[in-house]
Structures are given as structure tokens and as C-alpha cells.
Coordinates of C-alpha atoms in Angstrom, one line a residue:
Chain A
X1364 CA 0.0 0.0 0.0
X1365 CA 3.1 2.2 0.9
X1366 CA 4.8 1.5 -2.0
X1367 CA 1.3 2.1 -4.2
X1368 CA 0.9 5.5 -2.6
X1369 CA 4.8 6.1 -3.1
X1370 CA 4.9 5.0 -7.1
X1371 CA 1.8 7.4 -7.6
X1372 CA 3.4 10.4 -5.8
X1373 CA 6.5 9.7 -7.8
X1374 CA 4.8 9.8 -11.0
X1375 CA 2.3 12.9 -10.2
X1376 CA 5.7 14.7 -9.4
X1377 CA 7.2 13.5 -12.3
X1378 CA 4.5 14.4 -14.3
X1379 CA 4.7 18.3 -12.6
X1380 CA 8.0 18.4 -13.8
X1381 CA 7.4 17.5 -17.4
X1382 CA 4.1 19.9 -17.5
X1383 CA 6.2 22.7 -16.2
X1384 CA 9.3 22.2 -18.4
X1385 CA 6.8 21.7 -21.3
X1386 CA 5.4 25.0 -20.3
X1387 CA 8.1 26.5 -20.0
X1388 CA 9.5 25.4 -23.5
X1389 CA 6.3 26.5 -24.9
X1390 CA 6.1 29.9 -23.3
X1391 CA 9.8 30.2 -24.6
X1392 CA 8.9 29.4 -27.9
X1393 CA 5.9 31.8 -28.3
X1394 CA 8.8 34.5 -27.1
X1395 CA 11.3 33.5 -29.7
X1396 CA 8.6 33.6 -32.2
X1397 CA 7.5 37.1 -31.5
X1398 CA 11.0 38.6 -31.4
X1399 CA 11.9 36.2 -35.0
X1400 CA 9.0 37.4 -36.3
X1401 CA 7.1 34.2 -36.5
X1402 CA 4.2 35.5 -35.5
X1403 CA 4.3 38.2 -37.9
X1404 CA 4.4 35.6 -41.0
X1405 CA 0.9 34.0 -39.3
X1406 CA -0.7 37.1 -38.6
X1407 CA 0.4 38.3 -42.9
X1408 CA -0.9 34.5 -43.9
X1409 CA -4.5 35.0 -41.9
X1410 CA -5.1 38.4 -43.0
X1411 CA -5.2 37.3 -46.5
X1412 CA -7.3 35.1 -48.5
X1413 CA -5.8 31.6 -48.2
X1414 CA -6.4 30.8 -52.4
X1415 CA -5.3 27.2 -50.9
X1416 CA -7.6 26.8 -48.4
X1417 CA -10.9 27.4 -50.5
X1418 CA -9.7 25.4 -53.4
X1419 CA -8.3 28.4 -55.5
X1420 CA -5.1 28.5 -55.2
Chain B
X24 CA -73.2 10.2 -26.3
X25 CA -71.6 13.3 -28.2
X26 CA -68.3 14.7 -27.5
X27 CA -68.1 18.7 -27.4
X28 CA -64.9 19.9 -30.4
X29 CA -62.0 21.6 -28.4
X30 CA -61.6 25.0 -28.9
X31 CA -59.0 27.0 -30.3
X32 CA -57.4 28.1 -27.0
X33 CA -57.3 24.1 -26.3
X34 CA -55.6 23.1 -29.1
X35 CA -52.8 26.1 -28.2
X36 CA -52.5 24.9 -24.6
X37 CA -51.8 21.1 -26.2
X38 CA -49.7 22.5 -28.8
X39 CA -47.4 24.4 -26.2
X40 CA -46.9 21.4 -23.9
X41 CA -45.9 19.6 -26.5
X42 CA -43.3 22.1 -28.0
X43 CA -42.0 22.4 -24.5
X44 CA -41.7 18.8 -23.6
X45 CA -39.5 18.6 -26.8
X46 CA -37.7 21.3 -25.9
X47 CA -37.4 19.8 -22.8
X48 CA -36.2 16.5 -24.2
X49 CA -33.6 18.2 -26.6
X50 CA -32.0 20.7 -24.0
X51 CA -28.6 21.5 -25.4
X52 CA -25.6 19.6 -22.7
X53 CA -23.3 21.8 -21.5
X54 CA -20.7 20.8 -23.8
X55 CA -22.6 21.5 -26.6
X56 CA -23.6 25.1 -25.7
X57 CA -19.6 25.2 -25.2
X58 CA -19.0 24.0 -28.9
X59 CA -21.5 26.5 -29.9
X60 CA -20.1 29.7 -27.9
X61 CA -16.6 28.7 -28.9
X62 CA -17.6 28.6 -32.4
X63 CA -19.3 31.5 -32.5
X64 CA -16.1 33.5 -30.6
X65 CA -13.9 32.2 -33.1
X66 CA -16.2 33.3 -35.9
X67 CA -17.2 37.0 -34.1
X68 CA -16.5 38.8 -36.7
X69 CA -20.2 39.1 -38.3
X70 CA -19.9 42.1 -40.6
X71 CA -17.5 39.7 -42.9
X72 CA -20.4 37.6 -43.7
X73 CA -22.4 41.1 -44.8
X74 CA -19.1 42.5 -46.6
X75 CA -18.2 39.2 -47.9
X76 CA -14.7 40.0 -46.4
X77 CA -12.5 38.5 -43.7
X78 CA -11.1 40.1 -40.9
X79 CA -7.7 41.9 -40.6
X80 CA -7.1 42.7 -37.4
X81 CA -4.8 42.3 -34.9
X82 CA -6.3 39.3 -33.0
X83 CA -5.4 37.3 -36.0
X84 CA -1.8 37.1 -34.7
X85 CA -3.1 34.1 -32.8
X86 CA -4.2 30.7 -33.4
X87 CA -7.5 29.7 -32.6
X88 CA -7.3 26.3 -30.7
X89 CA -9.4 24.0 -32.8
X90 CA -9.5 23.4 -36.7
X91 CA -11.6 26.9 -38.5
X92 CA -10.6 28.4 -41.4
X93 CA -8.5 32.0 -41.6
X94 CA -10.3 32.9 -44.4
X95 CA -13.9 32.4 -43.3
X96 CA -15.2 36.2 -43.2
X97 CA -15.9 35.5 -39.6
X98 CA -13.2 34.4 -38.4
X99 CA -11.1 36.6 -36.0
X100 CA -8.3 34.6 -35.1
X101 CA -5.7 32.3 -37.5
X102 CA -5.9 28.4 -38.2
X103 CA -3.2 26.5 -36.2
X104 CA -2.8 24.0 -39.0
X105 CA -2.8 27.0 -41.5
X106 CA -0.1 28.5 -39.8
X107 CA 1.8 25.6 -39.1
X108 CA 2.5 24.8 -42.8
X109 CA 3.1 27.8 -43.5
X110 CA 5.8 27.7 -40.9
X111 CA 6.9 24.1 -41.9
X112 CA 7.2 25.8 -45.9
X113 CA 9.0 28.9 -44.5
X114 CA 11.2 27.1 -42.1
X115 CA 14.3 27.5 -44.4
X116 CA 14.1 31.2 -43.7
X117 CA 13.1 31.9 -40.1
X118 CA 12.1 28.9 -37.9
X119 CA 8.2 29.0 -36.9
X120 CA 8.8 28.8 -33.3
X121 CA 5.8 31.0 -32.2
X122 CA 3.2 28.3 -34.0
X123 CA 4.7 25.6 -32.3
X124 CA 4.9 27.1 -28.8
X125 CA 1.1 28.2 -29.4
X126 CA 0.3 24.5 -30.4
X127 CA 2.2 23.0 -27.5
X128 CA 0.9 25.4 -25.0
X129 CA -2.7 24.4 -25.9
X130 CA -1.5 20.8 -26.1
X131 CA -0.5 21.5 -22.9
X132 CA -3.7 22.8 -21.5
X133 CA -6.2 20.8 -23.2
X134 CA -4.9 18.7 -25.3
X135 CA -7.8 16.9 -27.3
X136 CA -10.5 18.7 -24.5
X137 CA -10.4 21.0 -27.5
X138 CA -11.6 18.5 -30.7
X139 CA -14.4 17.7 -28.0
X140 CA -15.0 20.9 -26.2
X141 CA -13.9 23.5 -28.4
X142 CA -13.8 22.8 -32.4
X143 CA -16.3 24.3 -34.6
X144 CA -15.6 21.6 -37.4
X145 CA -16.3 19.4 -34.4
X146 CA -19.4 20.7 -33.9
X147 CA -20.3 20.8 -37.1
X148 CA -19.7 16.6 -37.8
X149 CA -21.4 15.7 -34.5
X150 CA -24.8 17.8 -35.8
X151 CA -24.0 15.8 -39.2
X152 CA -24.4 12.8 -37.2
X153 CA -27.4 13.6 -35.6
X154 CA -29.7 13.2 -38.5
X155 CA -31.4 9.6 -37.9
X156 CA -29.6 6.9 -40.2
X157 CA -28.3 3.8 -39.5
X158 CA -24.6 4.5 -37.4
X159 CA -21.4 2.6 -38.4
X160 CA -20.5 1.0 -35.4
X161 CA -16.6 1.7 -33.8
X162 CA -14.5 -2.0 -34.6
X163 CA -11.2 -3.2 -35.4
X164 CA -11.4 -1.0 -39.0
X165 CA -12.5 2.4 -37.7
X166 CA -9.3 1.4 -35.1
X167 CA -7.2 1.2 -37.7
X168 CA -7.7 3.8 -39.5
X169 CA -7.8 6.1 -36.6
X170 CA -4.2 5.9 -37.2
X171 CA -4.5 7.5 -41.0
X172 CA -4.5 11.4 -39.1
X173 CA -1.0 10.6 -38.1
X174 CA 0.1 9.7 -41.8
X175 CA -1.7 12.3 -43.0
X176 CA 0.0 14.9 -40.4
X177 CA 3.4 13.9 -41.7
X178 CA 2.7 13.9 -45.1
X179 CA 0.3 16.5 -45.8
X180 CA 1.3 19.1 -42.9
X181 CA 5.3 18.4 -42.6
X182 CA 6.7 16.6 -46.0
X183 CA 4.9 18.1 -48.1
X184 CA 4.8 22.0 -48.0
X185 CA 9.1 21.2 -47.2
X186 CA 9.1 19.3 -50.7
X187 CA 7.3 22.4 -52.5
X188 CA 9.8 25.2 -50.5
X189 CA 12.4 22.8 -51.0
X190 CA 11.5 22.0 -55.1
X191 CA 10.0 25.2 -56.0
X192 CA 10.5 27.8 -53.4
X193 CA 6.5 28.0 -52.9
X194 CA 5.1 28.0 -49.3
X195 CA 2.4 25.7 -50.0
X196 CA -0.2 24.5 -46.9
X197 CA -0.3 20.8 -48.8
X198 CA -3.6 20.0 -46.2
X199 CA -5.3 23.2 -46.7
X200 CA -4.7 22.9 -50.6
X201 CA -5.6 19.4 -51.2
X202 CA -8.0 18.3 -48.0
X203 CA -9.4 20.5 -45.5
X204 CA -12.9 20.5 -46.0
X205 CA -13.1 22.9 -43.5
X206 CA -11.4 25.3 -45.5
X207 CA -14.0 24.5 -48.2
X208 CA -16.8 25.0 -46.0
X209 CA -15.9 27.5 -43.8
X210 CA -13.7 29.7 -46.2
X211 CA -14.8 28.7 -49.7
X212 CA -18.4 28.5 -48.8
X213 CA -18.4 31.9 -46.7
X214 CA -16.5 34.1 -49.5
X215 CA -18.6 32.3 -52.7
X216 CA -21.8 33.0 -50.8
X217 CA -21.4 36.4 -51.0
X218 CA -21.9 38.8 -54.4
X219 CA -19.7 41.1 -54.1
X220 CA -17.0 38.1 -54.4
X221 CA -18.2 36.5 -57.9
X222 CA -14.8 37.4 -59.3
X223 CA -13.8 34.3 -57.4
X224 CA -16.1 32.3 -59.7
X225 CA -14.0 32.6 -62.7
X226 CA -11.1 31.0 -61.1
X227 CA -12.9 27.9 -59.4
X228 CA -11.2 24.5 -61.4
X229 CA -10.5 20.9 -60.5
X230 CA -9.2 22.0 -56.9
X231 CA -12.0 23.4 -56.0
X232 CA -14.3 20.3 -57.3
X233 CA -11.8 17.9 -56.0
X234 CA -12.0 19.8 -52.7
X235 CA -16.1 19.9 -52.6
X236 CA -16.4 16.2 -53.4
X237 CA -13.9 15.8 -50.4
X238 CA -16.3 18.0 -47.8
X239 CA -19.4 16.5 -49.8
X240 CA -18.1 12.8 -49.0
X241 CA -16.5 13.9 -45.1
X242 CA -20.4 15.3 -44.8
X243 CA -22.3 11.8 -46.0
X244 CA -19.7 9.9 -43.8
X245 CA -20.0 11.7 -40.4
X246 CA -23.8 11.4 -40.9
X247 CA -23.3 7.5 -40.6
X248 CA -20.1 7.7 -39.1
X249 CA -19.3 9.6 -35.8
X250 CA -16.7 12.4 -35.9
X251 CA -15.2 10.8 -38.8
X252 CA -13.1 13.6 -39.8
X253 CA -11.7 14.0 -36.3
X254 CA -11.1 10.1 -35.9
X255 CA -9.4 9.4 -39.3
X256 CA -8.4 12.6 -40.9
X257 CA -7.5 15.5 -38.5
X258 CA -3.7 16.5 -38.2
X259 CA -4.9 19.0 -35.8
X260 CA -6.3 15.9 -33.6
X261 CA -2.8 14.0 -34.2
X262 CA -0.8 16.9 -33.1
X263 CA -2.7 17.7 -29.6
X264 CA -3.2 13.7 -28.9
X265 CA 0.5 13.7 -28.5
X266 CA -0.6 15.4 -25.2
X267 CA -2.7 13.1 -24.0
X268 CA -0.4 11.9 -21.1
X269 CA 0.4 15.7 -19.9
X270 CA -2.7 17.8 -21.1
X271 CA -4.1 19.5 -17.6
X272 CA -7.2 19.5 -18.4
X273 CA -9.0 16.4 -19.5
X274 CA -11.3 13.6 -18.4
X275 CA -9.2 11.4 -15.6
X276 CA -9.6 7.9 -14.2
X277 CA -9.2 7.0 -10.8
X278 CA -7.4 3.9 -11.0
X279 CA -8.3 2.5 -7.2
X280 CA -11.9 2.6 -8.4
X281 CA -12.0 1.1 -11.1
X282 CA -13.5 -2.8 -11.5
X283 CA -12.4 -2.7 -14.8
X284 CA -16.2 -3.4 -16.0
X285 CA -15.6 -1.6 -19.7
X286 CA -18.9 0.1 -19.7
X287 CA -16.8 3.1 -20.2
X288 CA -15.2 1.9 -23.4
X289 CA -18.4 0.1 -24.6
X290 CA -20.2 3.7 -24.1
X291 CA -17.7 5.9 -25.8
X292 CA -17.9 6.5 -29.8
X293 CA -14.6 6.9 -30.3
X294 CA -11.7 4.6 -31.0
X295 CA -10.5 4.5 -27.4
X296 CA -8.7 1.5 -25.7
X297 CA -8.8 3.3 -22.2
X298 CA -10.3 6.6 -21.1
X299 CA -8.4 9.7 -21.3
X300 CA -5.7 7.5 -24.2
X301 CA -4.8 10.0 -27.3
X302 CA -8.4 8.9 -29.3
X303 CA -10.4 10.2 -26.2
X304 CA -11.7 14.0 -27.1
X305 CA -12.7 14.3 -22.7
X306 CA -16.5 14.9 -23.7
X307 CA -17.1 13.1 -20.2
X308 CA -19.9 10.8 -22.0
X309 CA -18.6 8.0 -19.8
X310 CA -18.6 9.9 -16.4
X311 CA -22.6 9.0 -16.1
X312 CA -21.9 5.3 -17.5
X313 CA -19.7 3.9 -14.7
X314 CA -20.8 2.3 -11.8
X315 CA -18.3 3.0 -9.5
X316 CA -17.9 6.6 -10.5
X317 CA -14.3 6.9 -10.9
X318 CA -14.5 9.0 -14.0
X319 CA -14.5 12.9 -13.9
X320 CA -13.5 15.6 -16.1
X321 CA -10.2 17.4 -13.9
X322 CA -8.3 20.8 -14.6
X323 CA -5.1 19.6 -12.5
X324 CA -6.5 19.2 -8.9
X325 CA -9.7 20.8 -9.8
X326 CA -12.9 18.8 -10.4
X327 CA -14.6 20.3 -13.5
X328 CA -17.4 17.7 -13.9
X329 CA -18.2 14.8 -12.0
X330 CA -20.9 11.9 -11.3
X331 CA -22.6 13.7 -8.3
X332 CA -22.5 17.4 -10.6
X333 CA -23.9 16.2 -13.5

């Protein structure tokens, strides 16, 4: 029962650590992409018509 | 013995109970008045469907988080999947790192909570699959090819648009151009619908019919078939099932209570060996099914929906 209680502790923290890390990575990456510019290629892409995307293009 | 005709005011007192015990009886769930706020957020931008033009604002520097169109007129925010070939074609001159973050960060939160909670194209195939035909049950086949999304994702979202920047310099979204029915529907069918866009008739060709018998054929099949699209098609599905192990909002199990009675799995429409795996969308359709109540719908810690609140 110990043991049960101490494998399910182990992998809730375990899973903490990959949720924050992977937060961390994304937050990261969403900061790169802003300074890159990244996010100013998706914001030119959506604020034209997408000829691809309705079958025109 | 004669019997006296009801009046008018009768029949109208009949009449209402009936329209309100079948109102009544088809009282939206909460997840679909979700579906349909979220889809109606991510499409807010009403004057394009008078103007017949899409918007350009600033919002559209973000993704939405489930699979609609950029160039619907209503749509105020960008396509994921859009933007993420477009990254993928344009990767050879600046890497798309703010697409990916965006897509992990919603992986992250919700994972696929958002085909099931949030995803207008979603919405739309589980409405298709409301009108009353004869369903194609979930099997060993509609297993399989639940695993056609992730082929599709490589080929049609990552090989592809590198193969055209690579071949001919061309940023080309291979999905959007040669699948999406969303697109077709959402975009196409938004933009065509309007007059003051009947230039765009002149250039419709085999793309565009190729792409209509695809949305024509995704329609007939979610009728019979539930969430086809999502279950064999979606890339969008395939990227945030990647998640399924870390996404902090979802529906969780509790292991101790569990009998391991499969009502859970039996009850669920989707290709699912376990609930919560990467087919399960979370739509908590199996919280009222088991016995024991060990299922629930959790943000971390937090109980979102359980047994005893629904």
C-alpha cells in the first residue's frame, strides 16, 4: 500500500516536472517567435485570403 | 353520447406542452452550448459575412485552438494547422517557433479537451451525425484507420509544404490545398456566398471540385459515421493527442476505483482502448456510465465535472 501510494506520488511529481518544463519550453517558444517574427508571418498568412484553403489556389 | 370539439385556445395549450416537452427532451448539454459559444467566438467577426470579407485585425496574430478556417469572413483569429504549414514551408528562412509554442501550449492545457469541447468543425460533424440513419459502429477498421490522421500529419502538414519550399520555393499549406474541408466549408463556402465576391467564380477549377467532393463525401460519412473527420483525418487531432499523457485539463480515471467493467469503453464513440488515451476527445460521455464513479473531467486538482454534478 506504501509503495502504491509512493509510485503514484513519484509519477504525479514527475508528471509536474514534465508539465512545467513543457510549459516553460512553450512559453519560450511563443517568445522567440514574437522577437523572430514568426508571428508576424501567421498574422500576414491570416489576413489574407488563403487561395489554398478554398480550393483556388 | 356526443363529445363537445375543443376550442381553439385548447388546441394552443396542447400544442405548447408539447413544444415544451420537446424542448425539454432536446435541451442542449453543456458541452454543446460550449461548442456552440466557442464557435461562435472564433467566428465573431459578423460584418464579414455582410461584406463578404474576412477580418484583418490584430487578434489574428493568434491561433485559434481547434480546426476553423482564416479565411472564413468571420473568423477573428488564424488556423493552427494554416499557420503551421506555413511555418513548416517557411522554415528555411526563419524557424516558426511561435506556432509551435502556441500549439504545444494548448496541447499542454487541453490537449484533445479541444476536438471535443472546443472545435467548430467538431461541432459541425457531430450535428451531421445527428440526422437519424443507420450509425457505423466503432470496430477493429475504424481502429485502424484512426491511425491514417498521423500519416496524413506527416505527409500532408510536414513533407509536403518542405518538398514544395524545398522543389519550387513555394510556401504551400499541402492539407489546406488538397483536403481541408473545413477550409472548403468555412472559407470557400463563406467568401462564394457572397456577391460582391463573384470574381472568385472565374477561377474555381479541378481544386476546388476535388475539394467539394472531399467536404461532400466527409459530410455523408459523419452522418453515418461519428466524428469521422476527427477520428481518421484530422492532423490537428494527431498533433494535440500527442498530449494526452500531460494535457491539464481532461477527463481522468481514478485507478483504485475502477472494477475494470468496460462500460466506459463500450459507451464511448470513439476509438479508445482506455479513457483519457490519445483517441479520447474528454467529452465526459462515460462519467454518467460507470458504476463506481471513478470518472471525472479534472483541470489539474480541480474537479470540473463529476458523477454527483452532473
Amino acid at each position: 500500500m506504501k509503495d502504491k501510494k509512493q509510485n503514484l506520488w513519484d509519477d504525479s511529481r514527475c508528471l509536474t516536472v514534465v508539465r512545467t518544463a513543457l510549459l516553460l519550453l512553450a512559453v519560450c517558444l511563443i517568445i522567440h517567435g514574437i522577437l523572430n517574427g514568426s508571428m508576424k508571418d501567421v498574422f500576414q498568412k491570416a489576413v489574407r485570403i488563403c487561395m489554398e484553403c478554398i480550393g483556388l489556389g | 353520447m356526443s363529445f363537445k370539439k375543443p376550442s381553439g385556445f385548447v388546441w394552443s395549450v396542447l400544442a405548447l406542452g408539447k413544444m415544451k416537452s420537446w424542448f425539454v427532451a432536446h435541451r442542449p448539454s453543456k458541452r454543446r452550448l460550449v461548442q456552440l459559444y466557442c464557435a461562435l467566438l472564433v467566428n465573431a467577426n459578423l460584418k464579414g459575412f455582410v461584406e463578404g470579407k474576412i477580418y484583418t485585425g490584430p487578434l489574428k496574430n493568434a491561433c485559434a485552438p481547434g480546426l476553423n478556417c482564416y479565411s472564413c469572413p468571420g473568423a477573428v483569429l488564424a488556423c493552427p494547422l494554416g499557420a503551421l504549414q506555413n511555418a513548416v514551408a517557411s522554415s528555411g528562412a526563419r524557424a516558426g517557433t511561435y506556432v509551435l509554442g502556441i500549439l504545444m501550449l494548448y496541447g499542454l492545457i487541453a490537449g484533445r479537451t479541444i476536438c471535443g469541447w472546443l472545435c467548430p468543425f467538431g461541432l459541425v460533424q457531430e450535428l451531421l451525425h445527428k440526422i437519424p440513419t443507420p450509425k457505423i459502429p466503432k470496430g477493429s477498421v475504424t481502429r485502424a484507420l484512426s491511425y491514417l490522421k498521423y500519416i496524413i500529419l506527416a505527409v500532408f502538414v510536414v513533407l509536403l509544404p518542405l518538398w514544395y519550399a524545398a522543389a519550387q520555393g513555394l510556401p504551400v499549406p499541402a492539407f489546406c490545398k488538397y483536403i481541408c474541408p473545413a477550409g472548403t466549408l468555412e472559407g470557400a463556402g463563406g467568401l462564394l456566398a457572397h456577391p460582391n465576391n463573384s470574381y472568385l467564380y472565374a477561377l474555381l477549377g479541378e481544386l476546388f471540385t476535388r475539394k467539394a467532393v472531399i467536404l461532400v463525401a466527409v459530410a455523408i460519412l459523419c452522418v453515418f459515421c461519428y466524428r469521422a473527420f476527427c477520428r481518421f483525418i484530422c492532423p490537428l487531432g494527431a498533433i494535440y493527442s500527442l498530449f494526452s499523457r500531460v494535457a491539464i485539463i481532461g477527463v481522468k480515471m481514478e485507478e483504485a476505483s475502477c472494477i475494470n467493467c468496460g462500460e466506459c469503453i463500450r459507451k464511448c464513440k470513439m476509438d479508445i482502448r482506455k479513457v483519457g488515451d490519445h483517441e479520447c476527445i474528454h467529452c465526459g460521455e462515460c462519467i454518467s456510465s460507470c458504476p463506481t464513479k471513478a470518472i471525472s473531467i479534472k483541470a489539474g486538482k480541480i474537479v470540473l465535472a463529476a458523477p454527483e454534478k452532473l
